[in-house]
Amino acid sequence: MNARRGACALLVFALACASPAAQAGKPLISDKDLERLNRNAQLLGGVLQSFRQNRTMTPVERQRWAYGVVQQPQLDGALDRVLQEIRRAAGPRAPAARVYVIPDPTFQAYAAEDGSIFVAAGMLQSLESQDEIAALLAHEYVHVLRKHPGKSALETAKGVGAGLTSIYLDREYAGVSTSRPSTDYVRHALLRETAMQSVQAGIVPTRARAQEDEADRMGTDLMVAAGYNPIAMMDMLGRMELWEQQRRQAGTPSTAMQQGVAATLGRYLQNSDQARSAKRRLDDNKGVDNLITALVGATQQRVQQAGGNTHRDSAQRIERVRAHIETKHADLERPDMRALSWAGDTQVDAMFASMQLAHQVLAADATRLTRPQQDAVLQALVRSPAAETPLIRYTAMRLMESQMDRDKALPVLQGELGRNDSLFALHQLTLDMASRSSNREQALQVLETSRKSLGDPPELLPYGVRLNRRAGKADAARLYAARCAGSGDDRLKRACQDEL
């Protein structure tokens, strides 16, 4: 049922209950009562929207809100062959599974409830043998095989939609509000890129330590049954220990995130007259430090709500795996480690290089590059084998953002939004541009494309209020606000009210 059908039902009910005097010639319903009924119909639409927006998102859909996935035939094929060997070793009734590569530079992998296994590009670049790949996939496949339950931080926070709403739409960071549009511009920029890494961390499921221990042991058994050297499980965990040491030496996660946010802020503060005005205002009251501190704290709190990482220390895991191998596989003839099947593949190497370049662009102050340098980086991205990867497409648009004519760029960006894998960050970038466009009908078309492409998520409701209000469509703006009111999310409701 949509809002219009709800309104019709309410009006039919009102007419059926009208008094004989009203039916004899007096107005069937007063203007005041009609306004009340319309308001109730809008609220009903909001309640229905709240049920719809709590729909279950698939793991791949959740990834779309962060970095998306990479599609590279050689790499995908090589990973799938190893995974299917592990699956066959688990027996004829072993559940189906699939590997996805995510363009995340960290040492990370996780298994989802539907059999999807996500492996970060940074982790793949760190492993040095096919056996280590088998160890990694065997560990994650045990979570699928044993149906280990896992909840992510964002799922714990009232569902994925509500958690993402809190990250993207919280209007209380350091007291920045829509009453100061210049600082609001800076805040939106910070949220868009910082939230990408926060959401990526927030969608990784957390499992009990006993389940992680079982995945290490049983994963070792599966890779042995598939013909791989079990010592590779220890090698893989050893690389994880080195990664953890490097991360500790580089500083706390808070420090690292703070530096990334500061770099993003610096880039925006040089990007326009509006941003320079924001810098002056923020500097006057030390708002920059407050803004960064509040944003980092809010995103980290959201990510840590599910209880944090339950893996043992990597050194402990290595010793437990060693003891398991000596107990169960002591007499095993251990095969030689196999070389990575994609080693030396220029297409795969170029894909990894373009992922690193994209993250360098997002983390660095691109405004310090000359125009020829920006053009060279852009050409390197769009001509790379990973040019069709969602993160690369977003980064390319991100590089061109300051040079775009908003009115001319919107139709092009609208076509990008229509793709079923475009990142949420790109939808934000485009809708923020549409909010400043003089072509208000085009802006509304962009909104509709975004709603259809993303499945009409609640995060777009404030844009619906804003763009319809700017186009002079007050009724439509109020309807979006009513849907916010029925969502049950206080931050979302405030965000929509601020746009009215």
Short mmCIF file of C-alpha atoms in Angstrom, two decimals:
data_model
loop_
_atom_site.label_atom_id
_atom_site.label_comp_id
_atom_site.label_asym_id
_atom_site.label_seq_id
_atom_site.Cartn_x
_atom_site.Cartn_y
_atom_site.Cartn_z
CA MET A 1 0.00 0.00 0.00
CA ASN A 2 1.41 3.43 -0.88
CA ALA A 3 0.47 6.80 0.61
CA ARG A 4 -2.06 7.59 -2.15
CA ARG A 5 -3.95 4.33 -1.61
CA GLY A 6 -3.83 4.98 2.13
CA ALA A 7 -5.38 8.43 1.60
CA CYS A 8 -8.16 6.96 -0.57
CA ALA A 9 -8.97 4.38 2.09
CA LEU A 10 -9.21 7.05 4.76
CA LEU A 11 -11.46 9.26 2.60
CA VAL A 12 -13.78 6.37 1.75
CA PHE A 13 -14.03 5.65 5.48
CA ALA A 14 -14.85 9.32 6.18
CA LEU A 15 -17.56 9.49 3.50
CA ALA A 16 -19.18 6.28 4.66
CA CYS A 17 -19.46 7.65 8.20
CA ALA A 18 -20.69 11.13 7.17
CA SER A 19 -23.87 12.36 8.85
CA PRO A 20 -27.18 12.63 6.89
CA ALA A 21 -26.97 16.43 7.19
CA ALA A 22 -23.61 16.41 5.47
CA GLN A 23 -24.92 14.20 2.69
CA ALA A 24 -27.94 16.50 2.24
CA GLY A 25 -25.96 19.39 0.86
CA LYS A 26 -23.46 20.58 3.43
CA PRO A 27 -19.74 20.08 2.71
CA LEU A 28 -18.92 16.40 2.99
CA ILE A 29 -15.79 17.19 4.99
CA SER A 30 -14.38 20.41 6.36
CA ASP A 31 -11.06 21.79 5.19
CA LYS A 32 -9.69 21.26 8.69
CA ASP A 33 -10.75 17.61 8.76
CA LEU A 34 -9.40 17.07 5.24
CA GLU A 35 -6.05 18.49 6.27
CA ARG A 36 -6.04 16.16 9.29
CA LEU A 37 -6.87 13.15 7.12
CA ASN A 38 -4.18 14.02 4.61
CA ARG A 39 -1.67 14.38 7.41
CA ASN A 40 -2.70 10.99 8.79
CA ALA A 41 -2.39 9.48 5.33
CA GLN A 42 1.14 10.85 5.04
CA LEU A 43 2.04 9.44 8.45
CA LEU A 44 0.60 6.09 7.41
CA GLY A 45 2.85 6.23 4.38
CA GLY A 46 5.76 6.92 6.73
CA VAL A 47 4.93 3.89 8.88
CA LEU A 48 4.75 1.70 5.79
CA GLN A 49 8.06 3.13 4.65
CA SER A 50 9.62 2.23 8.00
CA PHE A 51 8.62 -1.42 7.49
CA ARG A 52 10.00 -1.41 3.95
CA GLN A 53 13.29 0.18 4.88
CA ASN A 54 14.00 -2.55 7.42
CA ARG A 55 14.20 -5.11 4.62
CA THR A 56 17.15 -7.45 4.78
CA MET A 57 20.03 -6.34 2.62
CA THR A 58 22.20 -8.97 0.96
CA PRO A 59 25.90 -8.93 1.87
CA VAL A 60 26.81 -7.66 -1.59
CA GLU A 61 24.24 -4.87 -1.19
CA ARG A 62 25.79 -3.94 2.14
CA GLN A 63 29.20 -3.76 0.47
CA ARG A 64 27.76 -1.19 -1.93
CA TRP A 65 27.52 1.23 0.99
CA ALA A 66 31.27 1.02 1.54
CA TYR A 67 33.84 0.10 -1.13
CA GLY A 68 31.83 -2.26 -3.32
CA VAL A 69 33.48 -5.27 -4.95
CA VAL A 70 36.09 -5.82 -7.65
CA GLN A 71 35.42 -7.95 -10.71
CA GLN A 72 38.61 -9.22 -12.35
CA PRO A 73 38.26 -12.45 -14.38
CA GLN A 74 41.72 -13.93 -13.77
CA LEU A 75 41.70 -13.21 -10.05
CA ASP A 76 38.06 -14.21 -9.52
CA GLY A 77 38.62 -17.48 -11.39
CA ALA A 78 41.75 -18.36 -9.42
CA LEU A 79 40.09 -17.70 -6.07
CA ASP A 80 36.97 -19.64 -7.00
CA ARG A 81 38.99 -22.70 -8.04
CA VAL A 82 40.67 -22.82 -4.62
CA LEU A 83 37.36 -22.30 -2.83
CA GLN A 84 35.68 -25.11 -4.76
CA GLU A 85 38.54 -27.46 -3.87
CA ILE A 86 37.96 -26.63 -0.21
CA ARG A 87 34.22 -27.12 -0.63
CA ARG A 88 34.64 -30.55 -2.26
CA ALA A 89 36.89 -31.58 0.62
CA ALA A 90 34.03 -30.71 3.00
CA GLY A 91 31.76 -33.37 1.46
CA PRO A 92 28.93 -33.68 -1.08
CA ARG A 93 26.44 -31.74 1.02
CA ALA A 94 28.69 -28.77 1.70
CA PRO A 95 26.89 -25.46 1.09
CA ALA A 96 27.63 -23.27 -1.90
CA ALA A 97 29.93 -20.30 -1.48
CA ARG A 98 31.47 -17.53 -3.57
CA VAL A 99 34.50 -15.27 -3.18
CA TYR A 100 34.39 -11.51 -3.74
CA VAL A 101 37.39 -9.20 -3.72
CA ILE A 102 36.83 -5.85 -2.04
CA PRO A 103 39.10 -2.86 -2.79
CA ASP A 104 40.06 -2.45 0.85
CA PRO A 105 43.78 -1.85 1.49
CA THR A 106 43.70 -3.55 4.90
CA PHE A 107 44.38 -7.14 6.02
CA GLN A 108 40.77 -8.30 6.24
CA ALA A 109 38.41 -11.10 5.19
CA TYR A 110 34.98 -12.20 6.35
CA ALA A 111 32.23 -14.67 5.53
CA ALA A 112 28.56 -13.66 5.31
CA GLU A 113 25.38 -15.56 6.07
CA ASP A 114 24.59 -16.41 2.44
CA GLY A 115 27.96 -18.04 1.68
CA SER A 116 29.60 -14.89 0.33
CA ILE A 117 33.27 -14.63 1.32
CA PHE A 118 34.84 -11.18 1.04
CA VAL A 119 38.62 -10.77 0.89
CA ALA A 120 40.37 -7.39 0.93
CA ALA A 121 42.74 -6.61 -1.93
CA GLY A 122 45.34 -5.58 0.64
CA MET A 123 45.28 -9.08 2.12
CA LEU A 124 45.61 -10.79 -1.26
CA GLN A 125 48.66 -8.67 -2.02
CA SER A 126 50.26 -9.75 1.27
CA LEU A 127 49.93 -13.52 0.81
CA GLU A 128 52.72 -15.29 -1.09
CA SER A 129 51.47 -18.79 -1.92
CA GLN A 130 48.40 -20.59 -3.19
CA ASP A 131 48.46 -22.56 0.06
CA GLU A 132 48.07 -19.37 2.10
CA ILE A 133 45.07 -18.45 -0.07
CA ALA A 134 43.66 -21.93 0.66
CA ALA A 135 44.23 -21.39 4.40
CA LEU A 136 42.39 -18.07 4.31
CA LEU A 137 39.44 -19.37 2.30
CA ALA A 138 39.24 -22.59 4.34
CA HIS A 139 39.00 -20.58 7.57
CA GLU A 140 36.21 -18.40 6.18
CA TYR A 141 34.42 -21.35 4.59
CA VAL A 142 34.19 -23.10 7.97
CA HIS A 143 32.03 -20.18 9.16
CA VAL A 144 29.70 -20.93 6.21
CA LEU A 145 29.85 -24.69 6.68
CA ARG A 146 29.17 -24.58 10.42
CA LYS A 147 26.59 -21.81 10.09
CA HIS A 148 28.40 -19.67 12.62
CA PRO A 149 26.11 -16.77 13.44
CA GLY A 150 27.56 -13.30 13.27
CA LYS A 151 26.18 -9.80 13.73
CA SER A 152 27.85 -6.67 12.46
CA ALA A 153 28.03 -3.41 14.37
CA LEU A 154 25.59 -1.74 11.99
CA GLU A 155 23.14 -4.64 12.18
CA THR A 156 23.27 -4.43 15.96
CA ALA A 157 22.45 -0.72 15.80
CA LYS A 158 18.72 -1.14 14.97
CA GLY A 159 19.47 -2.71 11.61
CA VAL A 160 21.79 -1.79 8.77
CA GLY A 161 19.61 1.05 7.48
CA ALA A 162 19.33 2.74 10.84
CA GLY A 163 23.04 2.35 11.52
CA LEU A 164 23.96 3.90 8.19
CA THR A 165 21.48 6.70 8.80
CA SER A 166 23.27 7.51 12.03
CA ILE A 167 26.64 7.65 10.30
CA TYR A 168 25.57 9.68 7.28
CA LEU A 169 22.94 11.98 8.69
CA ASP A 170 23.89 12.82 12.27
CA ARG A 171 23.60 16.61 12.44
CA GLU A 172 25.15 17.02 15.88
CA TYR A 173 28.87 16.70 15.15
CA ALA A 174 30.57 19.56 17.01
CA GLY A 175 27.39 21.61 16.90
CA VAL A 176 27.51 22.04 13.11
CA SER A 177 24.01 22.65 11.78
CA THR A 178 22.17 23.76 8.66
CA SER A 179 21.99 27.27 10.09
CA ARG A 180 25.59 27.56 8.90
CA PRO A 181 25.53 26.29 5.30
CA SER A 182 29.21 26.91 4.70
CA THR A 183 30.28 24.63 7.55
CA ASP A 184 27.57 22.19 6.49
CA TYR A 185 29.38 21.86 3.16
CA VAL A 186 32.56 20.80 4.95
CA ARG A 187 30.66 18.37 7.18
CA HIS A 188 29.04 16.62 4.20
CA ALA A 189 32.45 16.19 2.59
CA LEU A 190 33.88 14.68 5.75
CA LEU A 191 31.01 12.29 6.17
CA ARG A 192 31.08 11.00 2.61
CA GLU A 193 34.65 9.73 2.61
CA THR A 194 35.16 8.93 6.27
CA ALA A 195 31.96 6.90 6.36
CA MET A 196 33.22 4.65 3.54
CA GLN A 197 35.92 3.19 5.78
CA SER A 198 33.67 3.24 8.84
CA VAL A 199 30.88 1.34 7.07
CA GLN A 200 33.39 -1.18 5.71
CA ALA A 201 34.51 -1.92 9.27
CA GLY A 202 30.93 -1.82 10.55
CA ILE A 203 29.55 -4.51 8.22
CA VAL A 204 32.12 -7.16 9.15
CA PRO A 205 30.36 -9.73 11.38
CA THR A 206 31.65 -10.50 14.86
CA ARG A 207 31.78 -14.13 16.00
CA ALA A 208 32.53 -15.88 19.26
CA ARG A 209 36.13 -16.78 20.00
CA ALA A 210 35.23 -20.48 20.12
CA GLN A 211 33.90 -20.20 16.56
CA GLU A 212 37.09 -18.51 15.38
CA ASP A 213 39.18 -21.24 17.02
CA GLU A 214 37.05 -23.89 15.31
CA ALA A 215 37.53 -22.16 11.96
CA ASP A 216 41.32 -22.28 12.43
CA ARG A 217 41.33 -25.99 13.33
CA MET A 218 38.71 -27.22 10.87
CA GLY A 219 40.06 -24.92 8.15
CA THR A 220 43.45 -26.58 8.57
CA ASP A 221 41.82 -30.01 8.20
CA LEU A 222 39.96 -28.92 5.04
CA MET A 223 43.06 -27.55 3.34
CA VAL A 224 44.91 -30.80 4.15
CA ALA A 225 42.04 -32.81 2.65
CA ALA A 226 42.21 -30.57 -0.45
CA GLY A 227 45.93 -31.33 -0.88
CA TYR A 228 47.48 -28.16 0.55
CA ASN A 229 50.31 -27.78 3.04
CA PRO A 230 48.87 -27.06 6.52
CA ILE A 231 51.93 -24.99 7.48
CA ALA A 232 50.43 -22.31 5.20
CA MET A 233 47.79 -21.69 7.86
CA MET A 234 50.58 -20.70 10.24
CA ASP A 235 52.23 -18.61 7.52
CA MET A 236 48.98 -16.77 6.85
CA LEU A 237 48.50 -16.08 10.57
CA GLY A 238 52.12 -14.94 10.78
CA ARG A 239 51.47 -12.31 8.14
CA MET A 240 48.45 -11.23 10.12
CA GLU A 241 50.66 -10.82 13.19
CA LEU A 242 53.07 -8.62 11.18
CA TRP A 243 50.12 -6.53 9.97
CA GLU A 244 48.89 -6.05 13.53
CA GLN A 245 52.37 -5.00 14.66
CA GLN A 246 52.63 -2.46 11.83
CA ARG A 247 49.22 -1.10 12.67
CA ARG A 248 50.16 -0.69 16.33
CA GLN A 249 53.41 1.06 15.40
CA ALA A 250 51.56 3.40 13.03
CA GLY A 251 49.34 4.55 15.90
CA THR A 252 45.92 3.79 17.27
CA PRO A 253 42.95 3.41 14.89
CA SER A 254 41.70 6.70 16.26
CA THR A 255 44.93 8.46 15.28
CA ALA A 256 44.96 6.93 11.82
CA MET A 257 41.34 7.84 11.18
CA GLN A 258 41.93 11.33 12.54
CA GLN A 259 44.77 11.87 10.08
CA GLY A 260 42.60 10.67 7.21
CA VAL A 261 39.75 12.96 8.17
CA ALA A 262 42.15 15.87 8.58
CA ALA A 263 43.51 15.29 5.07
CA THR A 264 39.98 15.24 3.66
CA LEU A 265 39.14 18.42 5.52
CA GLY A 266 42.27 20.13 4.22
CA ARG A 267 41.37 19.26 0.64
CA TYR A 268 37.90 20.70 0.96
CA LEU A 269 39.04 23.83 2.72
CA GLN A 270 40.98 24.82 -0.39
CA ASN A 271 38.31 23.80 -2.86
CA SER A 272 36.06 26.85 -3.12
CA ASP A 273 35.25 30.28 -1.76
CA GLN A 274 32.48 28.65 0.29
CA ALA A 275 34.94 26.21 1.85
CA ARG A 276 37.48 28.95 2.59
CA SER A 277 34.72 30.88 4.33
CA ALA A 278 33.95 27.77 6.35
CA LYS A 279 37.59 27.46 7.36
CA ARG A 280 37.64 31.00 8.70
CA ARG A 281 34.50 30.38 10.72
CA LEU A 282 35.72 27.06 12.03
CA ASP A 283 39.16 28.42 12.92
CA ASP A 284 37.55 31.20 14.94
CA ASN A 285 36.16 28.74 17.48
CA LYS A 286 38.57 25.80 17.10
CA GLY A 287 35.76 23.97 15.36
CA VAL A 288 38.04 21.94 13.08
CA ASP A 289 39.53 19.95 15.97
CA ASN A 290 36.11 19.51 17.55
CA LEU A 291 34.61 18.37 14.27
CA ILE A 292 37.29 15.77 13.64
CA THR A 293 37.24 14.48 17.21
CA ALA A 294 33.45 14.13 17.27
CA LEU A 295 33.30 12.44 13.88
CA VAL A 296 36.03 9.94 14.72
CA GLY A 297 34.46 9.16 18.08
CA ALA A 298 30.96 8.68 16.65
CA THR A 299 32.05 6.38 13.84
CA GLN A 300 34.32 4.29 16.07
CA GLN A 301 31.59 3.90 18.67
CA ARG A 302 29.20 2.72 15.96
CA VAL A 303 31.71 0.18 14.67
CA GLN A 304 32.58 -1.17 18.13
CA GLN A 305 28.99 -1.70 19.30
CA ALA A 306 28.99 -5.38 18.43
CA GLY A 307 31.81 -6.08 20.86
CA GLY A 308 34.92 -5.76 18.76
CA ASN A 309 37.22 -8.37 17.27
CA THR A 310 37.03 -11.75 19.03
CA HIS A 311 40.07 -13.36 17.40
CA ARG A 312 42.83 -14.40 19.74
CA ASP A 313 46.17 -12.67 19.39
CA SER A 314 47.78 -13.94 16.16
CA ALA A 315 50.75 -15.39 18.03
CA GLN A 316 48.37 -17.45 20.18
CA ARG A 317 46.49 -18.61 17.09
CA ILE A 318 49.73 -19.75 15.46
CA GLU A 319 50.67 -21.85 18.49
CA ARG A 320 47.20 -23.41 18.69
CA VAL A 321 47.32 -24.30 14.98
CA ARG A 322 50.84 -25.72 15.42
CA ALA A 323 49.61 -27.95 18.25
CA HIS A 324 46.63 -29.09 16.14
CA ILE A 325 48.88 -29.99 13.20
CA GLU A 326 51.27 -31.94 15.43
CA THR A 327 48.37 -33.81 17.04
CA LYS A 328 46.29 -34.61 13.98
CA HIS A 329 48.60 -34.36 10.97
CA ALA A 330 52.02 -35.25 12.37
CA ASP A 331 52.60 -38.10 9.90
CA LEU A 332 51.30 -36.19 6.90
CA GLU A 333 53.63 -35.87 3.93
CA ARG A 334 53.51 -32.14 3.37
CA PRO A 335 53.44 -31.04 -0.26
CA ASP A 336 55.52 -28.15 -1.50
CA MET A 337 53.90 -24.73 -1.35
CA ARG A 338 52.31 -23.75 -4.65
CA ALA A 339 53.01 -20.42 -6.32
CA LEU A 340 50.16 -17.96 -6.66
CA SER A 341 48.34 -18.74 -9.89
CA TRP A 342 48.11 -15.04 -10.78
CA ALA A 343 51.75 -14.26 -10.00
CA GLY A 344 53.16 -12.15 -12.83
CA ASP A 345 49.75 -11.55 -14.42
CA THR A 346 49.99 -7.96 -15.68
CA GLN A 347 46.22 -7.44 -15.58
CA VAL A 348 45.98 -8.48 -11.93
CA ASP A 349 49.05 -6.43 -11.00
CA ALA A 350 47.56 -3.37 -12.74
CA MET A 351 44.28 -3.90 -10.91
CA PHE A 352 46.04 -3.92 -7.52
CA ALA A 353 48.02 -0.81 -8.51
CA SER A 354 44.87 1.08 -9.49
CA MET A 355 43.25 0.18 -6.14
CA GLN A 356 46.25 1.63 -4.32
CA LEU A 357 46.14 4.77 -6.48
CA ALA A 358 42.44 5.27 -5.73
CA HIS A 359 43.05 5.11 -1.99
CA GLN A 360 45.99 7.50 -2.30
CA VAL A 361 43.75 9.97 -4.12
CA LEU A 362 41.04 9.72 -1.46
CA ALA A 363 43.52 10.07 1.40
CA ALA A 364 45.73 12.82 -0.01
CA ASP A 365 45.20 16.52 -0.64
CA ALA A 366 44.51 16.34 -4.37
CA THR A 367 44.19 20.12 -4.64
CA ARG A 368 47.96 20.38 -4.32
CA LEU A 369 48.33 18.59 -7.64
CA THR A 370 48.62 20.73 -10.73
CA ARG A 371 45.93 20.39 -13.37
CA PRO A 372 48.22 18.26 -15.61
CA GLN A 373 49.00 16.01 -12.63
CA GLN A 374 45.30 15.59 -11.82
CA ASP A 375 44.63 14.76 -15.47
CA ALA A 376 47.45 12.18 -15.46
CA VAL A 377 46.05 10.47 -12.35
CA LEU A 378 42.56 10.51 -13.85
CA GLN A 379 43.78 8.95 -17.09
CA ALA A 380 45.66 6.27 -15.16
CA LEU A 381 42.44 5.36 -13.35
CA VAL A 382 40.05 5.32 -16.30
CA ARG A 383 42.48 3.36 -18.50
CA SER A 384 43.31 0.74 -15.86
CA PRO A 385 41.94 -2.83 -16.01
CA ALA A 386 39.87 -1.93 -12.94
CA ALA A 387 38.25 1.12 -14.55
CA GLU A 388 34.80 -0.46 -14.20
CA THR A 389 35.27 -1.11 -10.48
CA PRO A 390 32.81 1.03 -8.47
CA LEU A 391 35.56 2.53 -6.28
CA ILE A 392 37.59 3.58 -9.33
CA ARG A 393 34.53 5.15 -10.95
CA TYR A 394 33.77 7.04 -7.74
CA THR A 395 37.39 8.21 -7.39
CA ALA A 396 37.42 9.46 -10.98
CA MET A 397 34.27 11.49 -10.35
CA ARG A 398 35.79 12.67 -7.10
CA LEU A 399 38.85 13.99 -8.96
CA MET A 400 36.65 15.85 -11.45
CA GLU A 401 34.21 17.19 -8.85
CA SER A 402 35.81 20.61 -8.44
CA GLN A 403 35.99 21.09 -12.23
CA MET A 404 32.41 20.07 -13.04
CA ASP A 405 29.70 22.38 -14.26
CA ARG A 406 26.88 21.12 -12.04
CA ASP A 407 24.07 21.57 -14.55
CA LYS A 408 26.01 19.89 -17.37
CA ALA A 409 27.39 17.12 -15.17
CA LEU A 410 24.09 15.97 -13.64
CA PRO A 411 22.80 14.03 -16.71
CA VAL A 412 26.12 12.19 -16.94
CA LEU A 413 26.19 11.42 -13.23
CA GLN A 414 22.54 10.35 -13.39
CA GLY A 415 23.52 7.63 -15.84
CA GLU A 416 26.21 6.46 -13.43
CA LEU A 417 23.72 6.33 -10.56
CA GLY A 418 21.48 4.04 -12.60
CA ARG A 419 24.07 1.28 -12.48
CA ASN A 420 23.31 -1.42 -9.94
CA ASP A 421 26.76 -1.29 -8.34
CA SER A 422 27.39 2.45 -7.98
CA LEU A 423 28.66 3.29 -4.49
CA PHE A 424 26.47 5.11 -2.02
CA ALA A 425 29.21 7.75 -1.71
CA LEU A 426 28.74 8.58 -5.39
CA HIS A 427 24.99 8.94 -4.87
CA GLN A 428 25.76 11.37 -2.06
CA LEU A 429 28.22 13.34 -4.17
CA THR A 430 25.69 13.62 -7.01
CA LEU A 431 22.71 14.50 -4.81
CA ASP A 432 24.76 17.19 -3.06
CA MET A 433 25.61 18.62 -6.48
CA ALA A 434 21.94 18.40 -7.48
CA SER A 435 21.07 20.37 -4.35
CA ARG A 436 23.19 23.26 -5.66
CA SER A 437 22.04 22.99 -9.29
CA SER A 438 19.88 25.64 -10.93
CA ASN A 439 18.07 22.93 -12.94
CA ARG A 440 15.66 21.81 -10.25
CA GLU A 441 13.65 19.42 -12.42
CA GLN A 442 16.86 17.67 -13.44
CA ALA A 443 17.75 17.46 -9.74
CA LEU A 444 14.45 15.69 -9.03
CA GLN A 445 15.13 13.25 -11.89
CA VAL A 446 18.52 12.48 -10.31
CA LEU A 447 16.78 11.77 -7.01
CA GLU A 448 14.34 9.36 -8.64
CA THR A 449 17.17 7.53 -10.40
CA SER A 450 19.03 7.22 -7.10
CA ARG A 451 15.96 5.96 -5.25
CA LYS A 452 15.30 3.30 -7.88
CA SER A 453 18.94 2.21 -8.07
CA LEU A 454 19.41 1.90 -4.31
CA GLY A 455 15.98 0.45 -3.52
CA ASP A 456 14.58 3.67 -2.03
CA PRO A 457 16.58 3.58 1.23
CA PRO A 458 15.70 5.88 4.15
CA GLU A 459 19.00 7.74 3.80
CA LEU A 460 17.60 9.49 0.72
CA LEU A 461 14.50 10.88 2.45
CA PRO A 462 16.17 14.17 3.51
CA TYR A 463 17.23 14.71 -0.10
CA GLY A 464 13.61 14.17 -1.09
CA VAL A 465 12.55 16.92 1.31
CA ARG A 466 15.29 19.29 0.21
CA LEU A 467 15.02 18.89 -3.56
CA ASN A 468 11.22 19.01 -3.65
CA ARG A 469 11.19 22.10 -1.43
CA ARG A 470 13.69 23.83 -3.72
CA ALA A 471 11.56 22.90 -6.73
CA GLY A 472 8.51 24.51 -5.11
CA LYS A 473 6.75 21.18 -4.51
CA ALA A 474 5.78 21.68 -0.89
CA ASP A 475 3.31 18.78 -0.75
CA ALA A 476 5.90 16.30 -1.99
CA ALA A 477 8.45 17.69 0.48
CA ARG A 478 5.99 17.23 3.34
CA LEU A 479 5.28 13.68 2.23
CA TYR A 480 8.98 12.84 2.41
CA ALA A 481 9.13 14.45 5.84
CA ALA A 482 6.13 12.38 6.95
CA ARG A 483 7.88 9.22 5.82
CA CYS A 484 10.84 10.30 7.95
CA ALA A 485 8.47 10.80 10.88
CA GLY A 486 7.25 7.23 10.51
CA SER A 487 10.73 5.76 10.24
CA GLY A 488 11.38 5.52 13.98
CA ASP A 489 14.87 6.97 13.56
CA ASP A 490 15.30 10.21 15.52
CA ARG A 491 18.33 11.41 13.57
CA LEU A 492 16.55 10.82 10.28
CA LYS A 493 13.51 12.72 11.51
CA ARG A 494 15.66 15.67 12.57
CA ALA A 495 17.51 15.68 9.28
CA CYS A 496 14.23 15.86 7.34
CA GLN A 497 12.81 18.56 9.60
CA ASP A 498 15.96 20.63 9.09
CA GLU A 499 15.34 20.53 5.33
CA LEU A 500 11.75 21.83 5.52
#
